[in-house]
Amino acid sequence: MRFGIVGTGFISDWFVAACRRAGGTPAGVYSRDLECGHAFAAKHGLDLVARSLDHLAAADTIDAVYVASPIAAHAPQVATVLAHGKHVLCEKTLATSPEQVTGLFELASRSHCILLEAVRPTHDPAYSVIKAALPRLGTLRSAHLEKCQYSSRYAAFLRGGEVPNALDPHSGNSALRDIGVYCLHPALMLFGNPIEVTGISYYLDNGFEAGGTILLNYGSMSVTCTYAKTTRSVTPSVIQGELGTLTIDSIAEPAQVTFTDNQGHGSALMSGSAKQPYETLHHPVETFLRLCDDGVADHSYRSQSLEAERIITTILDGSGHLHPVATERTEPARNRKP
């Protein structure tokens, strides 16, 4: 499959390598800055430098488009590509409201196209190990999923001057959308949809949501998701049940997973070396290629993207108040009655 790429930032650099590793072919690029587009194409050996998004999406040499622009641009750009009948793999988050997410998936269905949100942990094979280990925990009672990643742009922000996109609320970005999704999506994948959601966020002086904690209430189990762009995590994530605990070194790129029973005896379920984000980007690309090969437009990842967006919107618009999520109650996987 031949991919066009929207955006020329470092994530697009990662995508080129991930795409080739997964068996795809990077074939073209679109950037608002034509000079940047030509430089990116020369760097990676791409044939097409598009003068507009429509040019990229309409090209006969492009089968699918990877969108890696600022979050605020995702929804309109995805819609443009789908209208041209091309498949879309979009960086997180797919849009900035549940209504936009629903509309984009409906457009994908009408266009007979695959649309997938590229949330890396959702597609990481390490989560098969974690899922398989959940029955060993017995009745699940609590989980703490944490991803705090000190932004390389924060020091410049503190010095004053130009605000980088990574810390600019007008770009559609926030710590929750940029970092918190790496806790939220695994929680939804492992435990299902919560009964209700509580969120506490803190903000920079420019109004940028820079970190916070989400509490997901499952009735018989509680899950906290802690995230930030102004601090750095040094503790693992944990899932606790009545018979034992799972410890996960990195919720976004799991490499080391340990089971510890209630007597304190531990055993390693995974013991690999720590992974970098760019080393796991090929996983969603592989899923996307498989969905395209199978022609599965109404895939199961849609509902997770929509539920995540509902929760994100609840937190960012709710000012920290308790808001029931407008979905049916879902018990955690190990706590559901037959």
PDB file of N, CA and C in Angstrom, residues 161-242:
ATOM      1  N   GLY A 161       8.365  34.141  25.363  1.00  0.00           N
ATOM      2  CA  GLY A 161       8.518  34.222  23.924  1.00  0.00           C
ATOM      3  C   GLY A 161       7.461  33.396  23.219  1.00  0.00           C
ATOM      4  N   GLU A 162       7.808  32.868  22.061  1.00  0.00           N
ATOM      5  CA  GLU A 162       6.854  32.129  21.235  1.00  0.00           C
ATOM      6  C   GLU A 162       6.413  30.837  21.924  1.00  0.00           C
ATOM      7  N   VAL A 163       5.117  30.560  21.870  1.00  0.00           N
ATOM      8  CA  VAL A 163       4.567  29.346  22.473  1.00  0.00           C
ATOM      9  C   VAL A 163       4.623  28.218  21.444  1.00  0.00           C
ATOM     10  N   PRO A 164       5.292  27.113  21.745  1.00  0.00           N
ATOM     11  CA  PRO A 164       5.346  25.998  20.799  1.00  0.00           C
ATOM     12  C   PRO A 164       3.984  25.320  20.674  1.00  0.00           C
ATOM     13  N   ASN A 165       3.737  24.676  19.512  1.00  0.00           N
ATOM     14  CA  ASN A 165       2.462  23.991  19.293  1.00  0.00           C
ATOM     15  C   ASN A 165       2.176  22.966  20.376  1.00  0.00           C
ATOM     16  N   ALA A 166       3.248  22.343  20.885  1.00  0.00           N
ATOM     17  CA  ALA A 166       3.080  21.290  21.885  1.00  0.00           C
ATOM     18  C   ALA A 166       2.454  21.798  23.170  1.00  0.00           C
ATOM     19  N   LEU A 167       2.501  23.125  23.411  1.00  0.00           N
ATOM     20  CA  LEU A 167       1.949  23.718  24.632  1.00  0.00           C
ATOM     21  C   LEU A 167       0.981  24.845  24.309  1.00  0.00           C
ATOM     22  N   ASP A 168       0.402  24.794  23.119  1.00  0.00           N
ATOM     23  CA  ASP A 168      -0.505  25.846  22.668  1.00  0.00           C
ATOM     24  C   ASP A 168      -1.934  25.315  22.650  1.00  0.00           C
ATOM     25  N   PRO A 169      -2.814  25.832  23.500  1.00  0.00           N
ATOM     26  CA  PRO A 169      -4.192  25.326  23.519  1.00  0.00           C
ATOM     27  C   PRO A 169      -4.938  25.571  22.212  1.00  0.00           C
ATOM     28  N   HIS A 170      -4.517  26.573  21.440  1.00  0.00           N
ATOM     29  CA  HIS A 170      -5.192  26.887  20.182  1.00  0.00           C
ATOM     30  C   HIS A 170      -4.895  25.857  19.089  1.00  0.00           C
ATOM     31  N   SER A 171      -3.896  25.002  19.307  1.00  0.00           N
ATOM     32  CA  SER A 171      -3.576  23.956  18.329  1.00  0.00           C
ATOM     33  C   SER A 171      -4.483  22.744  18.477  1.00  0.00           C
ATOM     34  N   GLY A 172      -5.379  22.780  19.482  1.00  0.00           N
ATOM     35  CA  GLY A 172      -6.233  21.629  19.763  1.00  0.00           C
ATOM     36  C   GLY A 172      -5.566  20.626  20.674  1.00  0.00           C
ATOM     37  N   ASN A 173      -4.351  20.950  21.107  1.00  0.00           N
ATOM     38  CA  ASN A 173      -3.580  20.016  21.914  1.00  0.00           C
ATOM     39  C   ASN A 173      -3.858  20.230  23.406  1.00  0.00           C
ATOM     40  N   SER A 174      -3.512  19.220  24.198  1.00  0.00           N
ATOM     41  CA  SER A 174      -3.560  19.271  25.653  1.00  0.00           C
ATOM     42  C   SER A 174      -2.744  18.091  26.140  1.00  0.00           C
ATOM     43  N   ALA A 175      -2.371  18.097  27.414  1.00  0.00           N
ATOM     44  CA  ALA A 175      -1.649  16.944  27.942  1.00  0.00           C
ATOM     45  C   ALA A 175      -2.505  15.691  27.868  1.00  0.00           C
ATOM     46  N   LEU A 176      -3.801  15.841  28.061  1.00  0.00           N
ATOM     47  CA  LEU A 176      -4.690  14.682  27.988  1.00  0.00           C
ATOM     48  C   LEU A 176      -4.719  14.100  26.588  1.00  0.00           C
ATOM     49  N   ARG A 177      -4.831  14.948  25.580  1.00  0.00           N
ATOM     50  CA  ARG A 177      -4.862  14.449  24.197  1.00  0.00           C
ATOM     51  C   ARG A 177      -3.505  13.928  23.745  1.00  0.00           C
ATOM     52  N   ASP A 178      -2.435  14.534  24.224  1.00  0.00           N
ATOM     53  CA  ASP A 178      -1.097  14.174  23.762  1.00  0.00           C
ATOM     54  C   ASP A 178      -0.508  13.001  24.542  1.00  0.00           C
ATOM     55  N   ILE A 179      -0.713  12.995  25.864  1.00  0.00           N
ATOM     56  CA  ILE A 179      -0.077  12.020  26.750  1.00  0.00           C
ATOM     57  C   ILE A 179      -1.093  11.128  27.461  1.00  0.00           C
ATOM     58  N   GLY A 180      -2.175  11.735  27.950  1.00  0.00           N
ATOM     59  CA  GLY A 180      -3.156  10.981  28.725  1.00  0.00           C
ATOM     60  C   GLY A 180      -3.817   9.851  27.965  1.00  0.00           C
ATOM     61  N   VAL A 181      -3.901   9.975  26.646  1.00  0.00           N
ATOM     62  CA  VAL A 181      -4.516   8.903  25.844  1.00  0.00           C
ATOM     63  C   VAL A 181      -3.764   7.585  25.994  1.00  0.00           C
ATOM     64  N   TYR A 182      -2.466   7.658  26.317  1.00  0.00           N
ATOM     65  CA  TYR A 182      -1.685   6.430  26.470  1.00  0.00           C
ATOM     66  C   TYR A 182      -2.044   5.674  27.747  1.00  0.00           C
ATOM     67  N   CYS A 183      -2.738   6.322  28.661  1.00  0.00           N
ATOM     68  CA  CYS A 183      -3.323   5.640  29.817  1.00  0.00           C
ATOM     69  C   CYS A 183      -4.782   5.284  29.562  1.00  0.00           C
ATOM     70  N   LEU A 184      -5.511   6.219  28.961  1.00  0.00           N
ATOM     71  CA  LEU A 184      -6.949   6.053  28.775  1.00  0.00           C
ATOM     72  C   LEU A 184      -7.288   4.911  27.830  1.00  0.00           C
ATOM     73  N   HIS A 185      -6.648   4.848  26.679  1.00  0.00           N
ATOM     74  CA  HIS A 185      -6.964   3.785  25.720  1.00  0.00           C
ATOM     75  C   HIS A 185      -6.665   2.391  26.281  1.00  0.00           C
ATOM     76  N   PRO A 186      -5.509   2.166  26.927  1.00  0.00           N
ATOM     77  CA  PRO A 186      -5.301   0.857  27.554  1.00  0.00           C
ATOM     78  C   PRO A 186      -6.363   0.526  28.604  1.00  0.00           C
ATOM     79  N   ALA A 187      -6.805   1.529  29.369  1.00  0.00           N
ATOM     80  CA  ALA A 187      -7.846   1.279  30.372  1.00  0.00           C
ATOM     81  C   ALA A 187      -9.127   0.802  29.697  1.00  0.00           C
ATOM     82  N   LEU A 188      -9.524   1.456  28.628  1.00  0.00           N
ATOM     83  CA  LEU A 188     -10.739   1.058  27.921  1.00  0.00           C
ATOM     84  C   LEU A 188     -10.577  -0.308  27.270  1.00  0.00           C
ATOM     85  N   MET A 189      -9.403  -0.566  26.724  1.00  0.00           N
ATOM     86  CA  MET A 189      -9.160  -1.846  26.075  1.00  0.00           C
ATOM     87  C   MET A 189      -9.190  -2.992  27.076  1.00  0.00           C
ATOM     88  N   LEU A 190      -8.628  -2.788  28.257  1.00  0.00           N
ATOM     89  CA  LEU A 190      -8.517  -3.855  29.245  1.00  0.00           C
ATOM     90  C   LEU A 190      -9.783  -4.026  30.086  1.00  0.00           C
ATOM     91  N   PHE A 191     -10.462  -2.906  30.403  1.00  0.00           N
ATOM     92  CA  PHE A 191     -11.540  -2.954  31.387  1.00  0.00           C
ATOM     93  C   PHE A 191     -12.906  -2.570  30.845  1.00  0.00           C
ATOM     94  N   GLY A 192     -12.978  -2.070  29.628  1.00  0.00           N
ATOM     95  CA  GLY A 192     -14.259  -1.667  29.066  1.00  0.00           C
ATOM     96  C   GLY A 192     -14.623  -0.239  29.419  1.00  0.00           C
ATOM     97  N   ASN A 193     -15.897   0.107  29.226  1.00  0.00           N
ATOM     98  CA  ASN A 193     -16.371   1.467  29.462  1.00  0.00           C
ATOM     99  C   ASN A 193     -16.763   1.658  30.925  1.00  0.00           C
ATOM    100  N   PRO A 194     -16.378   2.771  31.522  1.00  0.00           N
ATOM    101  CA  PRO A 194     -16.705   3.015  32.942  1.00  0.00           C
ATOM    102  C   PRO A 194     -18.139   3.482  33.122  1.00  0.00           C
ATOM    103  N   ILE A 195     -18.593   3.439  34.383  1.00  0.00           N
ATOM    104  CA  ILE A 195     -19.904   3.959  34.726  1.00  0.00           C
ATOM    105  C   ILE A 195     -19.898   5.479  34.687  1.00  0.00           C
ATOM    106  N   GLU A 196     -18.862   6.067  35.280  1.00  0.00           N
ATOM    107  CA  GLU A 196     -18.744   7.518  35.320  1.00  0.00           C
ATOM    108  C   GLU A 196     -17.284   7.918  35.440  1.00  0.00           C
ATOM    109  N   VAL A 197     -17.058   9.200  35.221  1.00  0.00           N
ATOM    110  CA  VAL A 197     -15.695   9.714  35.114  1.00  0.00           C
ATOM    111  C   VAL A 197     -15.554  10.979  35.952  1.00  0.00           C
ATOM    112  N   THR A 198     -14.440  11.074  36.668  1.00  0.00           N
ATOM    113  CA  THR A 198     -14.073  12.300  37.373  1.00  0.00           C
ATOM    114  C   THR A 198     -12.702  12.736  36.878  1.00  0.00           C
ATOM    115  N   GLY A 199     -12.517  14.029  36.669  1.00  0.00           N
ATOM    116  CA  GLY A 199     -11.220  14.491  36.203  1.00  0.00           C
ATOM    117  C   GLY A 199     -10.727  15.710  36.952  1.00  0.00           C
ATOM    118  N   ILE A 200      -9.442  15.748  37.224  1.00  0.00           N
ATOM    119  CA  ILE A 200      -8.787  16.917  37.810  1.00  0.00           C
ATOM    120  C   ILE A 200      -7.621  17.281  36.908  1.00  0.00           C
ATOM    121  N   SER A 201      -7.623  18.489  36.390  1.00  0.00           N
ATOM    122  CA  SER A 201      -6.553  18.944  35.517  1.00  0.00           C
ATOM    123  C   SER A 201      -5.913  20.207  36.080  1.00  0.00           C
ATOM    124  N   TYR A 202      -4.659  20.442  35.712  1.00  0.00           N
ATOM    125  CA  TYR A 202      -4.039  21.735  36.018  1.00  0.00           C
ATOM    126  C   TYR A 202      -3.581  22.376  34.709  1.00  0.00           C
ATOM    127  N   TYR A 203      -3.526  23.697  34.725  1.00  0.00           N
ATOM    128  CA  TYR A 203      -3.333  24.470  33.499  1.00  0.00           C
ATOM    129  C   TYR A 203      -2.153  25.429  33.626  1.00  0.00           C
ATOM    130  N   LEU A 204      -1.494  25.669  32.504  1.00  0.00           N
ATOM    131  CA  LEU A 204      -0.459  26.705  32.451  1.00  0.00           C
ATOM    132  C   LEU A 204      -1.118  28.073  32.322  1.00  0.00           C
ATOM    133  N   ASP A 205      -0.312  29.111  32.437  1.00  0.00           N
ATOM    134  CA  ASP A 205      -0.857  30.470  32.416  1.00  0.00           C
ATOM    135  C   ASP A 205      -1.539  30.810  31.097  1.00  0.00           C
ATOM    136  N   ASN A 206      -1.150  30.145  30.017  1.00  0.00           N
ATOM    137  CA  ASN A 206      -1.759  30.420  28.716  1.00  0.00           C
ATOM    138  C   ASN A 206      -3.028  29.608  28.472  1.00  0.00           C
ATOM    139  N   GLY A 207      -3.473  28.851  29.483  1.00  0.00           N
ATOM    140  CA  GLY A 207      -4.692  28.062  29.338  1.00  0.00           C
ATOM    141  C   GLY A 207      -4.471  26.652  28.841  1.00  0.00           C
ATOM    142  N   PHE A 208      -3.215  26.239  28.682  1.00  0.00           N
ATOM    143  CA  PHE A 208      -2.926  24.884  28.203  1.00  0.00           C
ATOM    144  C   PHE A 208      -3.098  23.884  29.340  1.00  0.00           C
ATOM    145  N   GLU A 209      -3.874  22.834  29.114  1.00  0.00           N
ATOM    146  CA  GLU A 209      -4.045  21.768  30.092  1.00  0.00           C
ATOM    147  C   GLU A 209      -2.776  20.928  30.106  1.00  0.00           C
ATOM    148  N   ALA A 210      -2.016  21.001  31.206  1.00  0.00           N
ATOM    149  CA  ALA A 210      -0.662  20.451  31.239  1.00  0.00           C
ATOM    150  C   ALA A 210      -0.542  19.130  31.971  1.00  0.00           C
ATOM    151  N   GLY A 211      -1.596  18.687  32.632  1.00  0.00           N
ATOM    152  CA  GLY A 211      -1.542  17.413  33.335  1.00  0.00           C
ATOM    153  C   GLY A 211      -2.783  17.210  34.172  1.00  0.00           C
ATOM    154  N   GLY A 212      -2.915  16.008  34.708  1.00  0.00           N
ATOM    155  CA  GLY A 212      -4.068  15.744  35.555  1.00  0.00           C
ATOM    156  C   GLY A 212      -4.223  14.273  35.860  1.00  0.00           C
ATOM    157  N   THR A 213      -5.349  13.944  36.461  1.00  0.00           N
ATOM    158  CA  THR A 213      -5.693  12.569  36.804  1.00  0.00           C
ATOM    159  C   THR A 213      -7.160  12.330  36.480  1.00  0.00           C
ATOM    160  N   ILE A 214      -7.434  11.201  35.867  1.00  0.00           N
ATOM    161  CA  ILE A 214      -8.799  10.763  35.581  1.00  0.00           C
ATOM    162  C   ILE A 214      -9.114   9.592  36.501  1.00  0.00           C
ATOM    163  N   LEU A 215     -10.290   9.603  37.096  1.00  0.00           N
ATOM    164  CA  LEU A 215     -10.773   8.459  37.859  1.00  0.00           C
ATOM    165  C   LEU A 215     -11.924   7.826  37.096  1.00  0.00           C
ATOM    166  N   LEU A 216     -11.741   6.561  36.716  1.00  0.00           N
ATOM    167  CA  LEU A 216     -12.769   5.798  36.015  1.00  0.00           C
ATOM    168  C   LEU A 216     -13.430   4.868  37.027  1.00  0.00           C
ATOM    169  N   ASN A 217     -14.726   5.019  37.180  1.00  0.00           N
ATOM    170  CA  ASN A 217     -15.480   4.238  38.150  1.00  0.00           C
ATOM    171  C   ASN A 217     -16.146   3.058  37.441  1.00  0.00           C
ATOM    172  N   TYR A 218     -15.779   1.839  37.851  1.00  0.00           N
ATOM    173  CA  TYR A 218     -16.380   0.627  37.297  1.00  0.00           C
ATOM    174  C   TYR A 218     -17.286  -0.075  38.303  1.00  0.00           C
ATOM    175  N   GLY A 219     -17.609   0.588  39.388  1.00  0.00           N
ATOM    176  CA  GLY A 219     -18.459   0.001  40.395  1.00  0.00           C
ATOM    177  C   GLY A 219     -17.690  -0.884  41.345  1.00  0.00           C
ATOM    178  N   SER A 220     -17.246  -2.037  40.864  1.00  0.00           N
ATOM    179  CA  SER A 220     -16.464  -2.960  41.688  1.00  0.00           C
ATOM    180  C   SER A 220     -14.969  -2.718  41.562  1.00  0.00           C
ATOM    181  N   MET A 221     -14.597  -1.733  40.761  1.00  0.00           N
ATOM    182  CA  MET A 221     -13.184  -1.460  40.509  1.00  0.00           C
ATOM    183  C   MET A 221     -13.008   0.018  40.172  1.00  0.00           C
ATOM    184  N   SER A 222     -11.885   0.589  40.574  1.00  0.00           N
ATOM    185  CA  SER A 222     -11.552   1.965  40.200  1.00  0.00           C
ATOM    186  C   SER A 222     -10.235   1.981  39.444  1.00  0.00           C
ATOM    187  N   VAL A 223     -10.135   2.871  38.479  1.00  0.00           N
ATOM    188  CA  VAL A 223      -8.928   3.007  37.666  1.00  0.00           C
ATOM    189  C   VAL A 223      -8.538   4.480  37.628  1.00  0.00           C
ATOM    190  N   THR A 224      -7.301   4.781  37.969  1.00  0.00           N
ATOM    191  CA  THR A 224      -6.793   6.145  37.835  1.00  0.00           C
ATOM    192  C   THR A 224      -5.811   6.208  36.671  1.00  0.00           C
ATOM    193  N   CYS A 225      -5.925   7.280  35.912  1.00  0.00           N
ATOM    194  CA  CYS A 225      -5.003   7.552  34.808  1.00  0.00           C
ATOM    195  C   CYS A 225      -4.340   8.893  35.104  1.00  0.00           C
ATOM    196  N   THR A 226      -3.039   8.885  35.366  1.00  0.00           N
ATOM    197  CA  THR A 226      -2.304  10.099  35.691  1.00  0.00           C
ATOM    198  C   THR A 226      -1.347  10.424  34.557  1.00  0.00           C
ATOM    199  N   TYR A 227      -1.355  11.682  34.129  1.00  0.00           N
ATOM    200  CA  TYR A 227      -0.586  12.079  32.950  1.00  0.00           C
ATOM    201  C   TYR A 227      -0.101  13.513  33.128  1.00  0.00           C
ATOM    202  N   ALA A 228       0.960  13.877  32.418  1.00  0.00           N
ATOM    203  CA  ALA A 228       1.472  15.245  32.510  1.00  0.00           C
ATOM    204  C   ALA A 228       2.499  15.494  31.423  1.00  0.00           C
ATOM    205  N   LYS A 229       2.683  16.786  31.116  1.00  0.00           N
ATOM    206  CA  LYS A 229       3.751  17.218  30.218  1.00  0.00           C
ATOM    207  C   LYS A 229       4.767  18.100  30.944  1.00  0.00           C
ATOM    208  N   THR A 230       4.616  18.241  32.262  1.00  0.00           N
ATOM    209  CA  THR A 230       5.527  19.091  33.039  1.00  0.00           C
ATOM    210  C   THR A 230       6.284  18.304  34.099  1.00  0.00           C
ATOM    211  N   THR A 231       6.082  16.995  34.155  1.00  0.00           N
ATOM    212  CA  THR A 231       6.805  16.130  35.086  1.00  0.00           C
ATOM    213  C   THR A 231       7.188  14.850  34.359  1.00  0.00           C
ATOM    214  N   ARG A 232       7.979  14.011  35.025  1.00  0.00           N
ATOM    215  CA  ARG A 232       8.439  12.765  34.417  1.00  0.00           C
ATOM    216  C   ARG A 232       8.152  11.601  35.354  1.00  0.00           C
ATOM    217  N   SER A 233       7.507  10.559  34.830  1.00  0.00           N
ATOM    218  CA  SER A 233       7.202   9.379  35.635  1.00  0.00           C
ATOM    219  C   SER A 233       8.468   8.590  35.954  1.00  0.00           C
ATOM    220  N   VAL A 234       8.530   8.082  37.171  1.00  0.00           N
ATOM    221  CA  VAL A 234       9.603   7.155  37.543  1.00  0.00           C
ATOM    222  C   VAL A 234       9.028   5.875  38.145  1.00  0.00           C
ATOM    223  N   THR A 235       7.704   5.811  38.252  1.00  0.00           N
ATOM    224  CA  THR A 235       7.053   4.633  38.821  1.00  0.00           C
ATOM    225  C   THR A 235       6.299   3.875  37.745  1.00  0.00           C
ATOM    226  N   PRO A 236       6.142   2.561  37.883  1.00  0.00           N
ATOM    227  CA  PRO A 236       5.415   1.770  36.889  1.00  0.00           C
ATOM    228  C   PRO A 236       3.909   1.914  37.064  1.00  0.00           C
ATOM    229  N   SER A 237       3.165   1.349  36.131  1.00  0.00           N
ATOM    230  CA  SER A 237       1.719   1.221  36.258  1.00  0.00           C
ATOM    231  C   SER A 237       1.407  -0.130  36.889  1.00  0.00           C
ATOM    232  N   VAL A 238       0.278  -0.205  37.607  1.00  0.00           N
ATOM    233  CA  VAL A 238      -0.077  -1.449  38.286  1.00  0.00           C
ATOM    234  C   VAL A 238      -1.563  -1.750  38.091  1.00  0.00           C
ATOM    235  N   ILE A 239      -1.887  -3.044  38.051  1.00  0.00           N
ATOM    236  CA  ILE A 239      -3.264  -3.528  38.040  1.00  0.00           C
ATOM    237  C   ILE A 239      -3.379  -4.508  39.200  1.00  0.00           C
ATOM    238  N   GLN A 240      -4.312  -4.244  40.116  1.00  0.00           N
ATOM    239  CA  GLN A 240      -4.421  -5.046  41.332  1.00  0.00           C
ATOM    240  C   GLN A 240      -5.730  -5.832  41.365  1.00  0.00           C
ATOM    241  N   GLY A 241      -5.609  -7.108  41.707  1.00  0.00           N
ATOM    242  CA  GLY A 241      -6.762  -7.951  41.938  1.00  0.00           C
ATOM    243  C   GLY A 241      -6.668  -8.603  43.301  1.00  0.00           C
ATOM    244  N   GLU A 242      -7.676  -9.380  43.649  1.00  0.00           N
ATOM    245  CA  GLU A 242      -7.694  -9.993  44.974  1.00  0.00           C
ATOM    246  C   GLU A 242      -6.681 -11.124  45.112  1.00  0.00           C
TER     247      GLU A 242
END
